Coordinates of C-alpha atoms and ligand atoms in Angstrom, one line a residue:
M1 CA -19.0 -20.0 85.2
Y2 CA -16.6 -21.6 82.7
K3 CA -12.9 -22.2 83.2
I4 CA -10.4 -21.5 80.5
I5 CA -7.9 -24.4 80.1
D6 CA -4.6 -22.6 79.8
G7 CA -2.6 -24.4 77.2
K8 CA 0.5 -22.3 77.7
A9 CA 0.6 -23.0 81.5
I10 CA 0.1 -26.7 80.9
R11 CA 2.8 -26.8 78.2
E12 CA 5.2 -25.2 80.7
Y13 CA 4.3 -27.7 83.3
N14 CA 4.9 -30.6 80.9
L15 CA 8.1 -29.1 79.5
E16 CA 9.5 -28.7 83.0
K17 CA 8.9 -32.4 83.8
I18 CA 10.4 -33.4 80.4
S19 CA 13.5 -31.2 81.1
E20 CA 14.1 -33.0 84.4
Q21 CA 14.0 -36.4 82.7
V22 CA 16.3 -35.1 79.9
E23 CA 18.8 -34.1 82.7
E24 CA 18.6 -37.6 84.2
L25 CA 19.3 -39.2 80.8
K26 CA 22.2 -36.8 80.2
A27 CA 23.7 -37.8 83.6
N28 CA 23.7 -41.4 82.2
G29 CA 25.5 -40.3 79.0
I30 CA 22.4 -40.1 76.8
L31 CA 21.6 -36.9 74.9
P32 CA 18.1 -37.1 73.4
T33 CA 18.3 -35.9 69.8
L34 CA 15.7 -34.9 67.3
A35 CA 16.4 -34.6 63.6
V36 CA 14.0 -32.4 61.7
I37 CA 13.8 -32.4 57.9
I38 CA 12.4 -29.5 56.0
V39 CA 12.0 -29.6 52.2
G40 CA 11.4 -26.3 50.3
N41 CA 10.6 -22.8 51.4
D42 CA 7.1 -22.9 52.9
P43 CA 7.1 -20.0 55.5
A44 CA 4.6 -21.7 57.9
S45 CA 6.8 -24.8 57.9
R46 CA 9.9 -22.7 58.7
I47 CA 8.1 -21.2 61.7
Y48 CA 7.0 -24.7 62.9
V49 CA 10.6 -26.1 62.5
N50 CA 12.1 -23.1 64.3
N51 CA 9.6 -23.6 67.2
K52 CA 10.5 -27.3 67.4
K53 CA 14.2 -26.4 67.6
A54 CA 13.5 -23.9 70.3
A55 CA 11.6 -26.5 72.3
C56 CA 14.6 -28.9 72.0
E57 CA 16.8 -26.1 73.4
R58 CA 14.3 -25.3 76.2
T59 CA 14.3 -29.0 77.3
G60 CA 18.0 -29.6 77.0
M61 CA 17.7 -31.9 73.9
R62 CA 19.9 -31.7 70.8
S63 CA 18.2 -30.8 67.5
L64 CA 19.6 -31.4 64.1
E65 CA 18.1 -29.6 61.1
Y66 CA 18.3 -30.8 57.5
A67 CA 17.0 -28.1 55.2
L68 CA 16.6 -29.5 51.6
P69 CA 15.8 -27.6 48.4
E70 CA 12.4 -27.7 46.9
E71 CA 13.6 -29.9 44.0
T72 CA 14.8 -32.7 46.3
T73 CA 13.6 -36.1 44.9
T74 CA 11.8 -38.8 46.9
E75 CA 14.9 -41.0 46.5
E76 CA 17.2 -38.3 47.9
L77 CA 14.9 -37.8 50.9
L78 CA 14.7 -41.6 51.5
E79 CA 18.6 -41.7 51.4
L80 CA 18.7 -39.1 54.2
I81 CA 16.2 -40.9 56.3
D82 CA 18.1 -44.2 55.9
K83 CA 21.2 -42.3 57.1
L84 CA 19.4 -40.9 60.1
N85 CA 17.7 -44.3 60.8
A86 CA 21.2 -45.9 61.0
D87 CA 22.7 -43.1 63.2
K88 CA 22.5 -44.3 66.8
S89 CA 22.9 -40.8 68.1
V90 CA 19.6 -39.7 66.5
N91 CA 16.5 -40.7 68.6
G92 CA 13.7 -39.0 66.8
I93 CA 13.2 -38.1 63.1
L94 CA 10.4 -36.0 61.7
C95 CA 9.8 -34.7 58.2
Q96 CA 7.9 -31.4 58.3
L97 CA 4.7 -31.5 56.3
P98 CA 3.6 -30.6 53.7
V99 CA 6.4 -31.8 51.5
P100 CA 6.4 -30.6 47.8
K101 CA 3.8 -32.4 45.7
H102 CA 6.3 -34.4 43.6
I103 CA 7.5 -36.2 46.7
N104 CA 5.8 -39.5 47.7
K105 CA 4.8 -38.5 51.3
N106 CA 3.7 -42.0 52.3
L107 CA 6.9 -43.6 51.2
V108 CA 8.8 -41.0 53.2
L109 CA 6.8 -41.3 56.4
E110 CA 6.9 -45.1 56.3
R111 CA 10.7 -45.1 55.8
I112 CA 11.3 -43.6 59.3
L113 CA 12.0 -46.4 61.7
P114 CA 8.9 -46.9 64.0
E115 CA 11.0 -46.4 67.1
K116 CA 12.2 -43.0 65.8
D117 CA 8.8 -41.9 64.4
V118 CA 8.1 -39.1 66.9
D119 CA 5.1 -37.8 64.9
C120 CA 3.6 -41.3 65.2
F121 CA 2.6 -41.5 61.5
H122 CA 4.1 -44.9 60.7
P123 CA 1.4 -47.6 60.3
E124 CA 3.1 -49.7 62.9
N125 CA 2.7 -47.0 65.5
V126 CA -0.8 -46.3 64.4
G127 CA -1.6 -50.0 64.8
R128 CA 0.0 -50.0 68.3
L129 CA -2.1 -47.0 69.2
C130 CA -5.3 -48.9 68.1
I131 CA -4.4 -52.0 70.3
G132 CA -3.5 -49.7 73.2
N133 CA 0.2 -50.4 73.6
G134 CA 1.7 -47.4 71.8
E135 CA 4.6 -45.7 73.4
L136 CA 5.0 -43.0 70.8
V137 CA 1.6 -41.2 70.5
P138 CA 0.3 -38.6 68.1
C139 CA 1.3 -35.2 69.5
T140 CA -1.9 -33.1 69.1
P141 CA -4.3 -35.7 70.5
M142 CA -1.9 -36.6 73.3
G143 CA -1.7 -32.9 74.1
M144 CA -5.4 -32.8 74.7
V145 CA -5.2 -35.9 76.9
K146 CA -2.5 -34.2 79.0
M147 CA -4.8 -31.1 79.3
L148 CA -7.6 -33.3 80.7
E149 CA -5.2 -35.0 83.1
Y150 CA -3.9 -31.6 84.3
E151 CA -7.5 -30.5 85.0
D152 CA -8.2 -33.7 86.8
I153 CA -10.8 -34.8 84.3
D154 CA -11.3 -38.6 84.1
P155 CA -12.9 -39.5 80.7
T156 CA -14.2 -42.8 82.1
G157 CA -17.9 -43.1 81.2
K158 CA -18.0 -39.7 79.6
H159 CA -19.4 -39.3 76.1
C160 CA -16.6 -37.8 74.0
V161 CA -17.8 -36.5 70.6
I162 CA -15.1 -35.7 68.1
I163 CA -15.9 -33.6 65.0
G164 CA -13.3 -34.6 62.4
R165 CA -11.8 -37.9 61.3
S166 CA -8.3 -37.0 60.2
D167 CA -5.4 -39.4 60.6
I168 CA -3.5 -36.7 62.6
V169 CA -6.2 -35.6 65.0
G170 CA -9.7 -37.1 64.9
K171 CA -9.0 -40.8 64.6
P172 CA -6.0 -40.9 67.1
M173 CA -8.0 -38.8 69.6
A174 CA -10.8 -41.3 69.4
M175 CA -8.3 -44.1 70.2
L176 CA -6.8 -42.3 73.1
M177 CA -10.3 -41.5 74.6
L178 CA -11.4 -45.1 74.1
A179 CA -8.3 -46.3 75.9
R180 CA -9.4 -44.0 78.8
N181 CA -12.8 -45.5 78.9
A182 CA -14.8 -42.8 77.3
T183 CA -17.7 -43.6 75.0
V184 CA -16.6 -42.2 71.7
T185 CA -18.5 -40.8 68.7
I186 CA -16.6 -39.5 65.6
C187 CA -18.5 -37.1 63.3
H188 CA -17.4 -35.9 59.9
S189 CA -18.7 -34.0 56.9
K190 CA -21.3 -36.7 56.0
T191 CA -22.7 -37.0 59.5
Q192 CA -26.4 -36.2 59.7
N193 CA -28.0 -34.2 62.5
L194 CA -24.6 -33.1 63.7
A195 CA -25.9 -30.7 66.4
E196 CA -28.0 -33.5 67.9
I197 CA -24.9 -35.6 68.4
T198 CA -22.6 -32.9 69.6
K199 CA -25.2 -31.8 72.1
Q200 CA -24.7 -35.1 73.8
A201 CA -21.0 -34.6 74.4
D202 CA -19.6 -34.4 77.9
I203 CA -16.2 -33.7 76.1
L204 CA -16.5 -32.1 72.7
V205 CA -13.4 -32.0 70.5
A206 CA -13.6 -29.7 67.4
A207 CA -11.0 -30.7 64.7
V208 CA -12.8 -29.4 61.6
G209 CA -10.7 -26.7 60.1
I210 CA -13.6 -24.2 59.7
A211 CA -13.5 -20.9 61.7
K212 CA -16.1 -20.7 64.5
F213 CA -17.9 -23.8 63.2
V214 CA -19.2 -24.9 66.6
K215 CA -22.1 -22.7 67.7
E216 CA -23.8 -22.5 71.1
D217 CA -26.7 -24.6 70.0
M218 CA -24.3 -27.5 69.3
V219 CA -23.0 -27.6 72.9
K220 CA -24.5 -29.2 76.0
D221 CA -24.6 -27.1 79.2
G222 CA -21.5 -27.8 81.2
A223 CA -19.6 -29.6 78.4
I224 CA -15.8 -29.5 78.3
V225 CA -14.8 -28.1 74.9
L226 CA -11.4 -28.7 73.3
D227 CA -10.7 -26.7 70.2
V228 CA -8.0 -28.0 67.8
G229 CA -8.8 -25.5 65.0
M230 CA -6.2 -23.0 63.7
D231 CA -8.3 -20.9 61.5
R232 CA -8.6 -17.3 60.4
D233 CA -11.7 -15.2 61.1
E234 CA -13.2 -12.6 58.7
N235 CA -10.5 -10.1 59.8
G236 CA -7.7 -12.5 59.2
K237 CA -7.2 -13.1 63.0
L238 CA -6.2 -16.5 64.3
C239 CA -9.3 -18.3 65.8
G240 CA -10.5 -21.8 66.4
D241 CA -13.2 -24.1 65.1
V242 CA -15.4 -23.0 68.1
D243 CA -17.3 -19.8 68.2
F244 CA -15.6 -19.1 71.5
E245 CA -17.4 -15.8 72.6
N246 CA -20.8 -17.4 72.1
V247 CA -20.0 -20.9 73.3
K248 CA -17.9 -20.3 76.4
D249 CA -20.7 -19.5 78.8
K250 CA -22.4 -22.9 78.1
T251 CA -19.2 -24.9 78.9
S252 CA -17.6 -25.9 82.2
M253 CA -14.2 -25.7 80.6
I254 CA -13.0 -24.6 77.2
T255 CA -9.6 -24.1 75.4
P256 CA -9.0 -20.8 73.8
V257 CA -7.4 -20.2 70.4
P258 CA -4.6 -19.1 70.5
G259 CA -3.2 -20.4 73.8
G260 CA -5.1 -23.7 74.0
V261 CA -4.4 -27.0 72.3
G262 CA -1.8 -25.5 69.9
P263 CA 1.0 -25.0 72.5
M264 CA 0.7 -28.6 73.7
T265 CA 1.6 -30.2 70.4
I266 CA 5.3 -29.3 70.5
A267 CA 5.5 -30.3 74.2
M268 CA 4.2 -33.7 73.2
L269 CA 6.8 -33.9 70.4
M270 CA 9.5 -33.3 73.1
R271 CA 7.8 -36.1 75.1
N272 CA 8.0 -38.5 72.2
T273 CA 11.6 -37.7 71.6
L274 CA 12.4 -38.4 75.2
T275 CA 10.4 -41.6 75.1
A276 CA 12.2 -42.6 71.8
A277 CA 15.6 -42.0 73.5
K278 CA 14.5 -44.2 76.5
I279 CA 13.2 -47.0 74.2
Q280 CA 16.5 -47.0 72.2
N281 CA 18.6 -47.0 75.3
K282 CA 16.4 -49.4 77.2
Ligands
NAP1 P1 -8.6 -32.2 58.1 O1 -7.7 -33.3 57.8 O2 -9.0 -31.2 57.1 O3 -10.0 -32.9 58.6 C1 -11.1 -32.1 58.9 C2 -12.2 -33.0 59.3 O4 -13.4 -32.2 59.5 C3 -12.6 -34.0 58.3 O5 -12.8 -35.3 58.9 C4 -13.9 -33.5 57.7 O6 -14.8 -34.5 57.3 C5 -14.5 -32.8 58.9 N1 -15.5 -31.8 58.4 C6 -15.3 -30.8 57.5 N2 -16.4 -30.1 57.3 C7 -17.3 -30.6 58.2 C8 -18.7 -30.4 58.5 N3 -19.3 -29.4 57.8 N4 -19.3 -31.1 59.4 C9 -18.6 -32.1 60.1 N5 -17.3 -32.4 59.9 C10 -16.7 -31.7 58.9 O7 -8.1 -31.4 59.4 P2 -7.1 -31.7 60.6 O8 -5.8 -31.9 60.1 O9 -7.7 -32.7 61.5 O10 -7.2 -30.3 61.3 C11 -8.3 -29.7 61.8 C12 -8.1 -28.4 62.4 O11 -7.1 -28.5 63.4 C13 -7.4 -27.4 61.4 O12 -7.9 -26.1 61.7 C14 -5.9 -27.5 61.6 O13 -5.2 -26.3 61.3 C15 -5.9 -27.7 63.1 N6 -4.8 -28.4 63.7 C16 -4.2 -27.9 64.7 C17 -3.1 -28.5 65.3 C18 -2.5 -28.0 66.5 O14 -1.4 -28.3 66.9 N7 -3.2 -27.1 67.2 C19 -2.6 -29.7 64.8 C20 -3.3 -30.3 63.7 C21 -4.4 -29.6 63.1 P3 -14.5 -35.5 56.1 O15 -13.5 -36.5 56.6 O16 -15.8 -36.1 55.8 O17 -14.0 -34.7 54.9

C-alpha cells in the first residue's frame, strides 16, 4: 500500500515554523522583506507573483512588488536591481521568469547580490551548493528535501535517480541528494535505456516536463516517487510527469500533482528570505 506525500500539509508545517522565526526577528527589530520584480503581462507570472506576496503575508514578512512594463530595457532593470541591492531594508530580491526576450536574463540574475538571491540562481550560490556550504538553496529541490525529512526518509545509501538536468531542478536536486549521502544518477533526453536506470531508483525524481512520462514499468517496487512536473493532460487538466494512476501501486510513497512538490516551492522561497534576513543581520 502506497502513501501519498501531502505537499500542502508539509507546506503548512514549514510555513508555521517560518512564521515563528519571523516573529522572533521582528521582536529584534528586523522585518524580513522580499522584493519581487515582474516585467510584462504574462498571466502565469502574475499568478506566481500574487502567490509569493500572499505567502509573505501569511508568514508575517513584508513584500514589495515592482511591476515593470513589457518594453523595460535590460539597463533599466539592472538600475532597479542596483537600487534594491543597496537598500538595507530589502533582504531578498527575485525577478520573476520568464522575462521578455529582449532582456539579457543572465545579466539580470547575476546582478542580484548573492546574499539577496533567494531563487539561488547566482553562480556564486550555485557554486556554494556544489561545495556543500550553501545557505540559500534552490526552492523546488529544497522543497523535495523537506518532504523527505518530514516523512523521515534518510537518503543515505539510497539510489536517487533524477530524470531531468535543468539548472533549476535536476542539477541542484542531484547536489542536495549527494550532500545527503545518496548515490545519484542524472538522466536526460540522451540517456539510453532509461527504464533500466529508473527501475534501480529507491528515490525517483521526475523533472521532465512531459505529461505522464513515467510509466509503471519504469519504477521499482516500493520506490519513493517525487513528481516535479506541472503539465497538462489530454483534457487540459493539470497533471505531473508521472502516470500517477498506474504508477502509485508500485510505490511506497508518491507525491500527487497538484498538491505535491508544487506547494513546497513557495514555502522554500519564504525560508530563503528568512535565511537572507538572518545572514544580513548576522
Ligand atoms: P526543463 O528545463 O525543460 O528540463 C527538462 C529535462 O527533462 C531536460 O534535462 C531534458 O533533457 C529532460 N528530458 C526531456 N525529454 C526527456 C526524455 N524523453 N527522456 C529523458 N529526459 C528527458 O524543465 P524543468 O524546468 O526542470 O521543469 C521540469 C518540470 O517541472 C516541468 O513540468 C515544470 O513545469 C515543472 N516545474 C515545477 C516546479 C514546481 O514548483 N512544482 C518548479 C520548476 C519546474 P535534455 O537536458 O537532454 O534536454
